[in-house]
Amino acid sequence: MGNLFSSMFDRLWGVNKELRILILGLDGAGKTTILYRLQVGEVVTTKPTIGFNVETLTYKNLKLNVWDLGGQTSIRPYWRCYYANTAAVIFVVDSTDKDRMAIASKELHMMLQEEELQDAALLVFANKQDQPGALSASEVSKELKLAELKDRSWSIVASSAIKGEGITEGLDWLIDVVKEEQL
Amino acid sequence: MSTHTYKKFEESNAGGLPDKMTVYQDCLNEFNESPVSPKKCRLLLSRLLKLLSHGDTFPPNEATALFFSISKLFQHPNNSLRQVVYLAIKELCMISEDVLMATSSIMKDVQNGSDLVKPNAIRSLTRVLDESTAFSAERLFKSAVVSKDPSISSAALVSSYHLLPIAESTVRRYANEMQETVSDLKTHQHTGSSTEYYRGSSYMSQYHALGLLCKLKSHDKVAMMKLVQQFSSGNILREQLAQIQLVRLVHELLVMDNQLIPEFVPLLSNWVSSGRQSVQLETCKLISALAIHMPTDLFDSMIRTLQMMLAVPHVSFRFAAVRLLNKISMSAPEKIVICNPELESLINDSNRNISTYAITTLLKTGTSKNISSLINTITKFIHDVSDDFKVIIIDCIRTLSLKFPGEWKNLLSFLIDTLKSADGGFQFKNSIAEALFDLIHYVPESKEQALEHLCDFIEDCEFSEILVRILHLLGKEGPNTSKPSLFVRHNYNRVVLDNSIIRSAAVSALSKFALTKGDPTLGPSIEILLKGIEIDHDDEVRDRATIALKLINTSKTDPIVAEEFIKPTYGYDLYALESKLAQYLHENPDGFTSPFDASTIPKYTEDEIKAIELKERQQKMLAATEGTSVNNSSLAGDSSAPKATQDSLIETSDDETLSLKYAEQINAIEEFSSFGTIINSSKPVSLTEPEAEFTVFGVKHLFEDHVVLQFNITNTLKDVGLENVVVVCNTEADSNEIEEEFTIPVDRLLPHEVASCYVSFKRPNKTATYGFFNTINFTTLELDPATNAPFEGDEGFQDEYEIDTLYLQAGDHIKPYFVGNFSAVLDELPYEQVAVYNLKQSNSSLQDLVNKLVVSTNCLPLENSQFVSSETNSHTLKLFGKKVFTDDRVALVVGMIKSKKGTALKVQCKCDDESFCVDLANELIL
């Protein structure tokens, strides 16, 4: 009985609805580490993702369906197969990898042009801040040309998945925006 | 879901298959929902699987779309949904692209999933892996193999088989874990509520692990020996399939190197006399396959084991045992005589397969002494079995008539009795008729009596087809018998009494009697009969009678032409005739104004046809006895399989079609167009070890003025190509009579390809033996495995490769020939030459030697002398043939004695041609 009531309440408040969130970015940016930081709260050893990882987690009473897609060149073309019904995109950048900032920017803008992602919010993690020589959030923002984005809620947060810094802050922002837009 | 709604759900597709497009659309919609409903998805997936399992398929783009939507179901943690998802992924992997997208998700399940889905995940994982991703799964496989749960371990082991072709090196890296699994007995989780069955089956992973190890170690003799030593001692192998696998491993090992046999004798004798019946049986198979190398007492204990197995209650063991005995009976009938009491009791076995094998085995072990009593037993037995089995028994009797020509009286009366008895269908009667034809063919003494019996039979025969065949035989053989008029009467009876098909056959047969040499009074009588038939109401009958009369009349003025048509002395090669006719109809260059040219079709005389038929029959018998060894080579592993099949193709394919194929190949080459037709082609001779990098077979073709050596070269290497392949032939120093003309090289030989290189010589006048020392010269090129083309700018490097010597010898001038009365012909031949050979350290058996002699002399073995009993140390081989250019007859009698010091051969050669006789006898290559 108790279950029945709670599920009715859930439905009433729209809690049963799952939010689809994609984590994208170039290979080696730290996407899988962020996913498991969110889910289990600690750092797991990862291998390059061939394909994707998907986890369901509850954050602030919201059910999140988080998809971490592999970032290797061979896998990037398949990202688009998973765009449908996406509430938000988390784009992860390796802040120390200055050489590939241009590529990251290109992939990001190409992805955001997709019809299916028109309403998705964007959170950029300028990751690996614990490493020496990492660009700051504003520098990364400049490199990625985030200022050019129109009609989209976006934010950039400096983070370190290894140390667990910035992750919750970023996600808090994202949940607030998405709640506003979708529910 | 209540039963009510459940019913409603199912009703929509209760009968046939679900609609393909509906399933496709439903899948896409449902799987992209958020959140997904596991129940609905499972149902949809099961429908999809039902479609796929019925052979329905999707175009690649739809399959890919399906695959991606199914991959979205990974978000749901429901285990039963996950299992169905894996099944679907496994199926879709065959038709969808981009399956690698599921790799990470599957790997995660293999690592952290529940034990329930792990086996499914492992099995799907092998389907999505490719060369580049396989290595990342190594650790997963490693830990799955040693898992405590036997179903996970088995899944990993069996999946590794599938992984072998794409990533063998990865699999090799966890060989140690496999070893561990063999010796580690895993108890099944169900032990709590277990039955005997469960506990037994829980050792299955032992079998899977051992099988995989055997596969990895095949070809590596030392590693295989180690495996056997490790697992044969003590009580490590509990699973009987694993034990059988070990026996097979030993089998493979011993086939590779039969020098090892003495070392394994204790183990084998242990296996054959104790343990489980299936292991005993497998060991018996091993021993019988390698019988010639086995010590006698081991062979005897195998026979005892089989004998015991003939009496066990389990049908499949009885069947396997009697089948094996039947096989042994082909090569060593005298060894299994002790099983006769058991075999006799099996004649009445309720399983007809067993009883038929029992009786055919008994027939083979029969000697000329007990054959008549056996035939008595069969006479009682044959009426109880169905026609299929009757045919098998008759076939066996048919081979008996070749084996014991002296027993023809008994065989004849048996065959005639069964032929005349009322029951049995066409197949059965036809096979009896065929057996009788054989008897008449190959045992000339039986001819008259058999023909008389057949005449009786056709008075009351319900099968027109058989009647026609018998009438043809009467026409062919009747005129040469002592009282042809008897057969004329029987023949004419048919014209009076039967239907038009039989009447026309009878007319053709009758006309042949008109030319009877022995009885000139017959001619006019036949003419009178035929004139009477000219008013028959059937067209065909009238036509045949008219043309026969016409020919008989011409025979008075021009006997040769008439004889040519009424009693042709040769027949065409039917396969060649058919293909030429089909070609003629198909091409039709000028509206059929030019007549069909039959001159290029090979013609055979009666004796030649007999020789070909006998050879086919002998080869069939040989193939039956060698069946086991062929199986073994296919056991030896994938890499050698193509080679093995190629070899067996060469062996089994009919000689005539083979030489036709060569003729076609050679005709297509411009350089040989002036040479005329091939007069004789030898059998292919292997010039390399079968496991060499390049395997070469040599074939010798004889033309009127030339000799062409053809070298069929197979490149067995993986990523090396050859360019400008030339065979350099150096003749022996002193023979300057043979002059090389030209060589045709192979431009490029890619991996796993076969190509032919030709070297042409002037044909020497003498028939002496010439040896050709051959070297292959070529340029090797490394190939890019991706494109199979050489790397750019790679000029390769020159290399050469020495192959065995190819001998052109007297035997190449011989065509095999059949003759019914060998000893009489032998006495007739004018020239004789006797030579003695001593072969010192020869390990080969007499049977090997006989096989070699048959190939090198190219003669036809007669009187069943090509089979050597495995018991004896001496044998006499009788060979007959004709020289191709002159039709001189050649007969050879080779006596051989094997002793500890070696083998001694005495070759007696008799021939119409003196110098050829000397060459053949003195220069045999062994």
Coordinates of C-alpha atoms in Angstrom, one line a residue, chain A residues 16-20 36 39 47-56 65 67 69-70 74-75 78-79 81-85, chain B residues 32-36 67-68 71-77 97-98 100-105 107-108 111 133 136-137 139-140:
Chain A
N16 CA 9.0 9.3 -12.0
K17 CA 10.2 11.0 -15.2
E18 CA 13.8 10.1 -16.0
L19 CA 16.1 12.8 -17.4
R20 CA 18.4 11.7 -20.1
Y36 CA 31.4 6.9 -11.9
Q39 CA 27.3 7.3 -9.4
K47 CA 39.9 1.9 -19.9
P48 CA 39.1 3.7 -23.2
T49 CA 35.4 3.2 -23.7
I50 CA 34.5 1.2 -26.8
G51 CA 30.9 2.1 -27.2
F52 CA 29.2 3.6 -24.2
N53 CA 28.4 3.2 -20.5
V54 CA 25.0 3.9 -19.1
E55 CA 24.1 4.4 -15.4
T56 CA 20.9 5.4 -13.7
N65 CA 19.8 8.4 -17.0
W67 CA 25.0 8.0 -21.0
L69 CA 29.7 7.8 -25.0
G70 CA 33.2 6.8 -26.1
S74 CA 35.9 5.9 -34.6
I75 CA 33.0 6.2 -32.1
Y78 CA 27.7 7.1 -33.5
W79 CA 27.0 9.9 -30.9
C81 CA 22.3 7.6 -32.5
Y82 CA 21.8 8.6 -28.9
Y83 CA 20.6 12.2 -29.2
A84 CA 16.9 11.6 -29.1
N85 CA 15.0 12.8 -25.9
Chain B
N32 CA 13.5 4.6 -27.2
E33 CA 10.9 5.3 -24.5
S34 CA 12.1 6.7 -21.3
P35 CA 11.7 4.9 -18.9
V36 CA 11.6 1.5 -20.7
F67 CA 20.8 -2.6 -32.9
F68 CA 21.2 0.9 -31.7
S71 CA 21.6 -1.0 -27.1
K72 CA 19.5 1.6 -25.3
L73 CA 18.0 -1.1 -23.2
F74 CA 21.3 -1.4 -21.3
Q75 CA 20.0 1.4 -19.1
H76 CA 17.7 -1.0 -17.4
P77 CA 19.1 -3.3 -14.8
E97 CA 27.2 -2.9 -38.8
D98 CA 28.7 -0.9 -36.0
L100 CA 31.3 -2.5 -31.6
M101 CA 29.2 0.2 -29.9
A102 CA 28.0 -2.4 -27.4
T103 CA 31.5 -3.5 -26.4
S104 CA 32.0 -1.4 -23.3
S105 CA 28.5 -2.2 -21.9
M107 CA 32.4 -5.9 -20.9
K108 CA 30.9 -4.2 -17.8
Q111 CA 33.0 -7.9 -15.1
T133 CA 39.4 -4.8 -29.5
S136 CA 41.2 -5.5 -24.1
A137 CA 38.9 -8.4 -23.3
R139 CA 41.6 -10.1 -18.6
L140 CA 37.9 -10.6 -18.6

